[in-house]
PDB file of C-alpha atoms in Angstrom:
ATOM      1  CA  MET A 479      16.355 -32.833  -9.296  1.00 52.00           C
ATOM      2  CA  GLU A 480      13.021 -33.846  -7.227  1.00 58.00           C
ATOM      3  CA  ASN A 481      14.118 -32.373  -4.036  1.00 69.00           C
ATOM      4  CA  ASN A 482      15.392 -29.058  -5.739  1.00 71.00           C
ATOM      5  CA  ALA A 483      12.467 -28.748  -7.942  1.00 77.00           C
ATOM      6  CA  THR A 484      10.302 -28.660  -4.106  1.00 80.00           C
ATOM      7  CA  ARG A 485      13.074 -26.294  -2.450  1.00 81.00           C
ATOM      8  CA  LYS A 486      11.884 -23.904  -5.770  1.00 84.00           C
ATOM      9  CA  LEU A 487       8.080 -24.211  -5.404  1.00 87.00           C
ATOM     10  CA  VAL A 488       8.781 -23.829  -0.837  1.00 87.00           C
ATOM     11  CA  PHE A 489      11.254 -20.428  -1.888  1.00 88.00           C
ATOM     12  CA  THR A 490       8.415 -19.270  -4.966  1.00 91.00           C
ATOM     13  CA  SER A 491       5.768 -19.478  -1.978  1.00 91.00           C
ATOM     14  CA  LEU A 492       8.263 -17.368   0.488  1.00 91.00           C
ATOM     15  CA  MET A 493       9.622 -14.777  -1.952  1.00 92.00           C
ATOM     16  CA  THR A 494       5.538 -14.132  -2.277  1.00 94.00           C
ATOM     17  CA  ALA A 495       5.209 -13.426   0.570  1.00 93.00           C
ATOM     18  CA  LEU A 496       8.265 -11.550   1.467  1.00 92.00           C
ATOM     19  CA  VAL A 497       6.995  -9.350  -1.872  1.00 93.00           C
ATOM     20  CA  PHE A 498       3.209  -9.182   0.037  1.00 94.00           C
ATOM     21  CA  VAL A 499       4.600  -8.164   3.333  1.00 92.00           C
ATOM     22  CA  LEU A 500       6.745  -5.988   2.331  1.00 90.00           C
ATOM     23  CA  THR A 501       4.235  -4.330  -0.331  1.00 90.00           C
ATOM     24  CA  PHE A 502       1.444  -4.474   2.614  1.00 90.00           C
ATOM     25  CA  SER A 503       2.886  -3.500   5.745  1.00 87.00           C
ATOM     26  CA  VAL A 504       4.650  -0.024   5.448  1.00 78.00           C
ATOM     27  CA  LYS A 505       2.850   1.994   2.700  1.00 78.00           C
ATOM     28  CA  ILE A 506       3.102   5.801   1.965  1.00 79.00           C
ATOM     29  CA  PRO A 507       0.427   7.290   0.812  1.00 77.00           C
ATOM     30  CA  VAL A 508       0.910   9.934  -2.503  1.00 69.00           C
ATOM     31  CA  PRO A 509      -0.917  12.502  -3.128  1.00 64.00           C
ATOM     32  CA  TYR A 510      -2.473  11.961  -7.473  1.00 58.00           C
ATOM     33  CA  THR A 511      -3.226   9.270  -7.810  1.00 62.00           C
ATOM     34  CA  SER A 512      -4.727   7.063  -4.913  1.00 67.00           C
ATOM     35  CA  GLY A 513      -1.217   4.974  -5.108  1.00 70.00           C
ATOM     36  CA  TYR A 514       1.695   4.201  -2.122  1.00 75.00           C
ATOM     37  CA  ILE A 515       5.033   3.889  -2.025  1.00 76.00           C
ATOM     38  CA  HIS A 516       6.572   0.866  -0.486  1.00 84.00           C
ATOM     39  CA  LEU A 517       9.807  -1.920  -0.678  1.00 82.00           C
ATOM     40  CA  GLY A 518       8.206  -4.375  -1.890  1.00 88.00           C
ATOM     41  CA  ASP A 519      10.210  -4.107  -5.010  1.00 90.00           C
ATOM     42  CA  SER A 520      13.513  -4.631  -2.787  1.00 89.00           C
ATOM     43  CA  MET A 521      11.700  -8.472  -2.894  1.00 91.00           C
ATOM     44  CA  ILE A 522      11.225  -8.074  -6.823  1.00 93.00           C
ATOM     45  CA  TYR A 523      14.506  -8.247  -7.328  1.00 91.00           C
ATOM     46  CA  LEU A 524      16.514 -10.075  -4.582  1.00 90.00           C
ATOM     47  CA  SER A 525      14.011 -13.009  -6.083  1.00 91.00           C
ATOM     48  CA  VAL A 526      15.033 -13.139  -9.360  1.00 90.00           C
ATOM     49  CA  MET A 527      18.651 -13.588  -7.856  1.00 85.00           C
ATOM     50  CA  LEU A 528      16.934 -16.523  -6.298  1.00 86.00           C
ATOM     51  CA  LEU A 529      14.434 -18.141  -8.522  1.00 88.00           C
ATOM     52  CA  GLY A 530      15.137 -16.971 -12.001  1.00 88.00           C
ATOM     53  CA  PRO A 531      12.922 -14.879 -13.771  1.00 89.00           C
ATOM     54  CA  GLY A 532       9.737 -17.135 -14.419  1.00 91.00           C
ATOM     55  CA  TYR A 533       9.114 -18.420 -10.883  1.00 93.00           C
ATOM     56  CA  ALA A 534      10.213 -14.462 -10.452  1.00 93.00           C
ATOM     57  CA  ALA A 535       7.118 -13.311 -12.458  1.00 95.00           C
ATOM     58  CA  PHE A 536       5.409 -15.121 -10.192  1.00 95.00           C
ATOM     59  CA  ALA A 537       5.951 -13.917  -6.757  1.00 95.00           C
ATOM     60  CA  SER A 538       6.082 -10.353  -7.695  1.00 95.00           C
ATOM     61  CA  GLY A 539       2.877 -10.307  -9.488  1.00 95.00           C
ATOM     62  CA  VAL A 540       0.847 -13.088  -6.984  1.00 96.00           C
ATOM     63  CA  GLY A 541       2.601 -10.967  -4.000  1.00 95.00           C
ATOM     64  CA  SER A 542       1.902  -7.123  -5.137  1.00 94.00           C
ATOM     65  CA  MET A 543      -1.493  -8.515  -6.055  1.00 95.00           C
ATOM     66  CA  LEU A 544      -2.557  -8.693  -3.019  1.00 95.00           C
ATOM     67  CA  ALA A 545      -1.100  -6.439  -1.327  1.00 93.00           C
ATOM     68  CA  ASP A 546      -3.598  -4.521  -3.363  1.00 93.00           C
ATOM     69  CA  ILE A 547      -6.031  -6.557  -2.749  1.00 94.00           C
ATOM     70  CA  ALA A 548      -5.784  -6.697   0.575  1.00 92.00           C
ATOM     71  CA  GLY A 549      -4.757  -3.109   1.014  1.00 89.00           C
ATOM     72  CA  GLY A 550      -7.893  -1.766  -0.454  1.00 88.00           C
ATOM     73  CA  TYR A 551      -6.317  -0.803  -3.576  1.00 88.00           C
ATOM     74  CA  ILE A 552      -8.082  -3.051  -5.137  1.00 92.00           C
ATOM     75  CA  GLN A 553      -8.070  -0.332  -8.570  1.00 92.00           C
ATOM     76  CA  TYR A 554      -4.562  -1.205  -9.084  1.00 92.00           C
ATOM     77  CA  ALA A 555      -4.702  -4.534  -9.204  1.00 94.00           C
ATOM     78  CA  ILE A 556      -4.555  -5.768 -12.369  1.00 95.00           C
ATOM     79  CA  PRO A 557      -2.057  -3.524 -14.139  1.00 94.00           C
ATOM     80  CA  THR A 558      -0.018  -4.432 -10.281  1.00 95.00           C
ATOM     81  CA  LEU A 559       0.433  -8.066 -10.920  1.00 96.00           C
ATOM     82  CA  ILE A 560       1.314  -7.071 -14.704  1.00 96.00           C
ATOM     83  CA  ILE A 561       3.327  -5.601 -14.279  1.00 95.00           C
ATOM     84  CA  LYS A 562       5.103  -5.762 -11.276  1.00 95.00           C
ATOM     85  CA  ALA A 563       5.050  -9.222 -13.410  1.00 95.00           C
ATOM     86  CA  LEU A 564       6.981  -7.556 -16.054  1.00 92.00           C
ATOM     87  CA  MET A 565       9.064  -6.699 -13.570  1.00 92.00           C
ATOM     88  CA  ALA A 566      10.853  -9.655 -12.698  1.00 93.00           C
ATOM     89  CA  LEU A 567      11.031 -11.157 -16.698  1.00 91.00           C
ATOM     90  CA  ILE A 568      12.866  -8.618 -17.404  1.00 88.00           C
ATOM     91  CA  MET A 569      15.939  -8.201 -14.952  1.00 88.00           C
ATOM     92  CA  GLY A 570      15.647 -11.938 -15.706  1.00 87.00           C
ATOM     93  CA  LEU A 571      16.514 -11.154 -19.728  1.00 82.00           C
ATOM     94  CA  PHE A 572      19.275  -9.479 -17.496  1.00 79.00           C
ATOM     95  CA  THR A 573      20.779 -11.396 -15.236  1.00 77.00           C
ATOM     96  CA  THR A 574      20.434 -15.149 -18.035  1.00 76.00           C
ATOM     97  CA  VAL A 575      22.632 -13.822 -20.226  1.00 68.00           C
ATOM     98  CA  LYS A 576      25.570 -15.649 -21.018  1.00 61.00           C
ATOM     99  CA  SER A 577      27.309 -13.192 -22.747  1.00 60.00           C
ATOM    100  CA  ARG A 578      28.466  -9.698 -24.029  1.00 58.00           C
ATOM    101  CA  ARG A 579      27.129  -9.948 -27.572  1.00 61.00           C
ATOM    102  CA  ALA A 580      23.707 -10.568 -26.524  1.00 57.00           C
ATOM    103  CA  ILE A 581      23.386  -8.287 -23.284  1.00 58.00           C
ATOM    104  CA  LEU A 582      23.391  -4.988 -25.881  1.00 63.00           C
ATOM    105  CA  PRO A 583      20.271  -6.113 -27.535  1.00 63.00           C
ATOM    106  CA  SER A 584      18.663  -5.898 -23.554  1.00 60.00           C
ATOM    107  CA  VAL A 585      20.376  -2.635 -23.136  1.00 62.00           C
ATOM    108  CA  ILE A 586      18.771  -0.934 -26.055  1.00 69.00           C
ATOM    109  CA  VAL A 587      15.505  -2.341 -25.807  1.00 65.00           C
ATOM    110  CA  PRO A 588      14.925  -0.915 -22.731  1.00 64.00           C
ATOM    111  CA  ILE A 589      16.821   2.768 -23.342  1.00 68.00           C
ATOM    112  CA  SER A 590      15.072   2.655 -26.665  1.00 70.00           C
ATOM    113  CA  ALA A 591      11.491   2.969 -24.550  1.00 67.00           C
ATOM    114  CA  TRP A 592      12.415   5.452 -22.026  1.00 66.00           C
ATOM    115  CA  ALA A 593      13.641   7.880 -24.351  1.00 72.00           C
ATOM    116  CA  VAL A 594      10.066   7.116 -25.933  1.00 73.00           C
ATOM    117  CA  PHE A 595       8.155   8.076 -22.598  1.00 69.00           C
ATOM    118  CA  CYS A 596      10.422  11.010 -22.001  1.00 70.00           C
ATOM    119  CA  ALA A 597       9.903  11.932 -25.838  1.00 74.00           C
ATOM    120  CA  GLY A 598       5.805  11.596 -24.499  1.00 72.00           C
ATOM    121  CA  THR A 599       5.929  13.035 -21.065  1.00 70.00           C
ATOM    122  CA  LEU A 600       8.301  16.352 -22.895  1.00 72.00           C
ATOM    123  CA  TYR A 601       5.335  16.502 -25.466  1.00 75.00           C
ATOM    124  CA  TYR A 602       2.356  15.904 -22.859  1.00 73.00           C
ATOM    125  CA  MET A 603       3.594  18.985 -20.453  1.00 71.00           C
ATOM    126  CA  ASN A 604       4.142  21.431 -23.971  1.00 73.00           C
ATOM    127  CA  ARG A 605       0.233  21.196 -24.426  1.00 76.00           C
ATOM    128  CA  GLN A 606      -0.608  21.006 -20.640  1.00 71.00           C
ATOM    129  CA  ILE A 607       1.152  24.813 -20.324  1.00 70.00           C
ATOM    130  CA  LYS A 608      -0.064  25.951 -24.249  1.00 76.00           C
ATOM    131  CA  ALA A 609      -3.511  24.989 -22.412  1.00 75.00           C
ATOM    132  CA  PHE A 610      -3.286  26.402 -19.702  1.00 71.00           C
ATOM    133  CA  GLY A 611      -1.041  29.527 -20.725  1.00 74.00           C
ATOM    134  CA  ILE A 612       1.693  30.346 -20.210  1.00 72.00           C
ATOM    135  CA  ASP A 613       0.613  34.179 -18.777  1.00 74.00           C
ATOM    136  CA  ASN A 614      -1.902  32.405 -16.421  1.00 75.00           C
ATOM    137  CA  ILE A 615       1.358  30.309 -14.709  1.00 67.00           C
ATOM    138  CA  VAL A 616       3.046  32.941 -14.600  1.00 70.00           C
ATOM    139  CA  ASN A 617       1.162  34.723 -12.823  1.00 74.00           C
ATOM    140  CA  ILE A 618       0.452  31.654 -10.169  1.00 69.00           C
ATOM    141  CA  VAL A 619       3.847  31.918  -9.650  1.00 65.00           C
ATOM    142  CA  VAL A 620       5.001  34.879  -9.257  1.00 68.00           C
ATOM    143  CA  GLY A 621       2.532  37.131  -9.152  1.00 71.00           C
ATOM    144  CA  GLN A 622       0.866  39.746 -11.554  1.00 70.00           C
ATOM    145  CA  ASP A 623       2.785  42.985  -9.112  1.00 74.00           C
ATOM    146  CA  ALA A 624       5.606  41.551  -9.855  1.00 72.00           C
ATOM    147  CA  ASP A 625       8.833  42.870 -12.583  1.00 76.00           C
ATOM    148  CA  ALA A 626       9.154  42.582 -15.673  1.00 75.00           C
ATOM    149  CA  GLU A 627      12.497  41.198 -15.755  1.00 79.00           C
ATOM    150  CA  THR A 628      10.911  38.454 -13.116  1.00 77.00           C
ATOM    151  CA  ILE A 629       8.215  37.479 -15.706  1.00 72.00           C
ATOM    152  CA  ALA A 630      10.874  36.817 -17.630  1.00 79.00           C
ATOM    153  CA  SER A 631      12.751  34.986 -16.527  1.00 80.00           C
ATOM    154  CA  ALA A 632       9.243  32.741 -14.693  1.00 73.00           C
ATOM    155  CA  ALA A 633       8.480  32.149 -18.295  1.00 74.00           C
ATOM    156  CA  LYS A 634      10.997  31.182 -19.863  1.00 78.00           C
ATOM    157  CA  THR A 635      12.158  28.696 -16.902  1.00 74.00           C
ATOM    158  CA  ILE A 636       8.470  27.414 -17.379  1.00 68.00           C
ATOM    159  CA  ASN A 637       8.919  26.853 -21.238  1.00 72.00           C
ATOM    160  CA  ASN A 638      11.877  24.817 -20.930  1.00 72.00           C
ATOM    161  CA  MET A 639      10.827  22.953 -17.058  1.00 68.00           C
ATOM    162  CA  PRO A 640       9.492  19.791 -19.738  1.00 65.00           C
ATOM    163  CA  MET A 641      13.074  19.406 -21.031  1.00 71.00           C
ATOM    164  CA  TYR A 642      14.777  20.162 -17.619  1.00 69.00           C
ATOM    165  CA  PHE A 643      11.866  17.414 -16.117  1.00 69.00           C
ATOM    166  CA  SER A 644      12.038  15.078 -19.066  1.00 66.00           C
ATOM    167  CA  LEU A 645      16.179  15.226 -19.075  1.00 71.00           C
ATOM    168  CA  GLY A 646      16.101  16.109 -14.982  1.00 69.00           C
ATOM    169  CA  ILE A 647      14.961  12.344 -14.172  1.00 68.00           C
ATOM    170  CA  ALA A 648      17.242  10.534 -17.356  1.00 69.00           C
ATOM    171  CA  ALA A 649      20.265  11.648 -15.363  1.00 73.00           C
ATOM    172  CA  LEU A 650      18.963  11.146 -11.693  1.00 68.00           C
ATOM    173  CA  ILE A 651      18.182   7.296 -13.377  1.00 67.00           C
ATOM    174  CA  ALA A 652      21.469   7.242 -14.349  1.00 70.00           C
ATOM    175  CA  ILE A 653      23.779   9.014 -11.609  1.00 72.00           C
ATOM    176  CA  LEU A 654      21.931   6.962  -8.654  1.00 66.00           C
ATOM    177  CA  THR A 655      22.203   3.671 -10.570  1.00 65.00           C
ATOM    178  CA  LEU A 656      25.610   3.796 -10.845  1.00 69.00           C
ATOM    179  CA  THR A 657      26.349   4.929  -7.046  1.00 67.00           C
ATOM    180  CA  VAL A 658      24.573   1.993  -5.598  1.00 63.00           C
ATOM    181  CA  TYR A 659      26.627  -0.465  -8.104  1.00 63.00           C
ATOM    182  CA  LEU A 660      29.777   1.235  -6.898  1.00 66.00           C
ATOM    183  CA  VAL A 661      28.744   1.818  -3.308  1.00 61.00           C
ATOM    184  CA  PHE A 662      27.780  -1.941  -3.491  1.00 59.00           C
ATOM    185  CA  ARG A 663      30.084  -3.779  -5.417  1.00 61.00           C
ATOM    186  CA  LYS A 664      32.513  -4.427  -2.682  1.00 57.00           C
ATOM    187  CA  SER A 665      30.507  -6.306  -1.244  1.00 52.00           C
ATOM    188  CA  GLY A 666      31.426  -9.373  -3.964  1.00 49.00           C
ATOM    189  CA  ALA A 667      27.773 -10.880  -4.645  1.00 49.00           C
ATOM    190  CA  LYS A 668      25.996 -11.726  -7.866  1.00 49.00           C
ATOM    191  CA  VAL A 669      24.093  -8.604  -7.537  1.00 50.00           C
ATOM    192  CA  PHE A 670      26.341  -6.740  -7.552  1.00 58.00           C
ATOM    193  CA  ALA A 671      27.037  -7.723 -11.038  1.00 67.00           C
ATOM    194  CA  PRO A 672      27.011  -4.877 -13.775  1.00 69.00           C
ATOM    195  CA  ALA A 673      24.317  -6.754 -15.385  1.00 71.00           C
ATOM    196  CA  SER A 674      21.846  -7.570 -12.524  1.00 76.00           C
ATOM    197  CA  VAL A 675      22.109  -3.335 -11.724  1.00 76.00           C
ATOM    198  CA  ILE A 676      21.349  -2.872 -15.078  1.00 76.00           C
ATOM    199  CA  GLY A 677      18.764  -5.246 -14.367  1.00 81.00           C
ATOM    200  CA  MET A 678      17.209  -3.872 -11.950  1.00 83.00           C
ATOM    201  CA  SER A 679      17.438  -0.621 -13.472  1.00 79.00           C
ATOM    202  CA  ALA A 680      15.243  -1.613 -16.502  1.00 81.00           C
ATOM    203  CA  ALA A 681      12.808  -3.449 -13.862  1.00 86.00           C
ATOM    204  CA  GLY A 682      12.245  -0.732 -11.621  1.00 84.00           C
ATOM    205  CA  ILE A 683      12.577   1.178 -15.233  1.00 82.00           C
ATOM    206  CA  CYS A 684       9.028  -1.085 -16.704  1.00 84.00           C
ATOM    207  CA  MET A 685       7.391   0.218 -13.306  1.00 88.00           C
ATOM    208  CA  ILE A 686       7.509   3.679 -13.541  1.00 84.00           C
ATOM    209  CA  MET A 687       6.490   3.687 -17.545  1.00 83.00           C
ATOM    210  CA  GLY A 688       3.500   0.565 -16.892  1.00 88.00           C
ATOM    211  CA  TYR A 689       2.077   3.037 -13.829  1.00 89.00           C
ATOM    212  CA  PHE A 690       2.382   6.344 -15.284  1.00 84.00           C
ATOM    213  CA  ILE A 691       0.057   4.540 -18.145  1.00 85.00           C
ATOM    214  CA  VAL A 692      -2.021   3.055 -16.204  1.00 89.00           C
ATOM    215  CA  GLU A 693      -3.202   6.456 -13.969  1.00 87.00           C
ATOM    216  CA  SER A 694      -2.548   8.207 -16.935  1.00 83.00           C
ATOM    217  CA  ILE A 695      -6.145   6.237 -18.194  1.00 87.00           C
ATOM    218  CA  MET A 696      -7.587   5.572 -14.333  1.00 88.00           C
ATOM    219  CA  TYR A 697      -7.403   9.306 -13.535  1.00 84.00           C
ATOM    220  CA  SER A 698      -5.425  12.002 -15.960  1.00 77.00           C
ATOM    221  CA  PRO A 699      -1.765  12.091 -17.260  1.00 73.00           C
ATOM    222  CA  LEU A 700      -0.919  15.356 -14.950  1.00 70.00           C
ATOM    223  CA  ALA A 701      -1.363  12.681 -11.931  1.00 75.00           C
ATOM    224  CA  ALA A 702       0.010  10.458 -13.977  1.00 77.00           C
ATOM    225  CA  THR A 703       2.487  12.943 -14.119  1.00 74.00           C
ATOM    226  CA  LEU A 704       3.504  14.265 -10.603  1.00 73.00           C
ATOM    227  CA  SER A 705       3.524  10.852  -9.164  1.00 78.00           C
ATOM    228  CA  ILE A 706       6.292   9.261 -11.647  1.00 77.00           C
ATOM    229  CA  PRO A 707       8.971  11.827  -8.461  1.00 76.00           C
ATOM    230  CA  SER A 708       7.527   8.971  -6.012  1.00 79.00           C
ATOM    231  CA  ASN A 709       7.661   6.083  -8.108  1.00 81.00           C
ATOM    232  CA  MET A 710      11.123   6.983  -8.567  1.00 79.00           C
ATOM    233  CA  ILE A 711      11.624   6.982  -5.005  1.00 80.00           C
ATOM    234  CA  GLN A 712      10.641   3.515  -4.961  1.00 83.00           C
ATOM    235  CA  PHE A 713      12.825   1.811  -7.576  1.00 81.00           C
ATOM    236  CA  PHE A 714      15.701   3.354  -5.787  1.00 80.00           C
ATOM    237  CA  GLY A 715      15.004   2.341  -1.749  1.00 81.00           C
ATOM    238  CA  GLY A 716      13.830  -1.265  -3.257  1.00 84.00           C
ATOM    239  CA  ILE A 717      17.217  -1.443  -5.411  1.00 81.00           C
ATOM    240  CA  ILE A 718      19.378  -0.184  -2.410  1.00 80.00           C
ATOM    241  CA  ALA A 719      17.528  -3.115   0.748  1.00 82.00           C
ATOM    242  CA  ALA A 720      18.210  -5.214  -2.058  1.00 82.00           C
ATOM    243  CA  CYS A 721      21.806  -4.726  -1.889  1.00 77.00           C
ATOM    244  CA  LEU A 722      21.703  -4.635   1.348  1.00 78.00           C
ATOM    245  CA  LEU A 723      19.360  -8.106   1.661  1.00 79.00           C
ATOM    246  CA  SER A 724      21.292  -9.710  -1.433  1.00 75.00           C
ATOM    247  CA  PRO A 725      24.222 -11.729   0.593  1.00 74.00           C
ATOM    248  CA  ALA A 726      20.388 -13.749   2.846  1.00 72.00           C
ATOM    249  CA  ILE A 727      19.107 -15.321  -0.284  1.00 72.00           C
ATOM    250  CA  VAL A 728      22.984 -15.596  -2.345  1.00 68.00           C
ATOM    251  CA  ARG A 729      22.948 -18.312   0.615  1.00 70.00           C
ATOM    252  CA  ALA A 730      19.527 -19.323  -0.196  1.00 65.00           C
ATOM    253  CA  ARG A 731      20.054 -19.504  -4.499  1.00 64.00           C
ATOM    254  CA  ASP A 732      23.106 -21.237  -3.590  1.00 63.00           C
ATOM    255  CA  SER A 733      20.934 -24.503  -1.657  1.00 61.00           C
ATOM    256  CA  ILE A 734      19.163 -24.988  -4.709  1.00 58.00           C
ATOM    257  CA  LYS A 735      21.421 -25.898  -7.041  1.00 58.00           C
TER     258      LYS A 735
END
């Protein structure tokens, strides 16, 4: 028992270091918010599989926070600590559930939160379009010399853009999550079980929503909205990397049981 506890502490330190390295070493800057895309989220997902939600929350939060500090993104340090730790805890809700009945509330909560987030984004974008003026936006997009039909078509598209944006993000998350599961499930590793894939998706939604709130406060809601696609790239890049690296993590997990 004591030997297993020591191993778990060692693996927690190792996963903290891996979260730091993959977050710090490869950074793709994101415009509008001065943030960046990285592969550290893959280690967050794998730390949950290896350590469970509690230890993984420490490794995920601390490793990511240290990477922000070392990389010169100190303004993100505390928000990152909270968001990344929450990601591990949320994924852990799915991977530790034993019955289908118990997993239902865990599925409903992130879906409901995502629906509220999409509704808020839809409301905000509609307000911004009205504030800036639909005619001004159309002139910028198609030019003042465009014919009436082109102007009418552009105006209709712009008016519907918030709805397209919100529905598109929701559909993309569902499609990519299903794709990842179908492509990688043949490996037989537990990380590819439906509960694990749903857990990673819920954790990714937490990350997107968390940074949207933080960047809305730090910069502006518009800048935060424009950063959503890059956060989604990071989200799914992390899932794919976790899927590829999972066999080694599963073997390590079995050694500390």
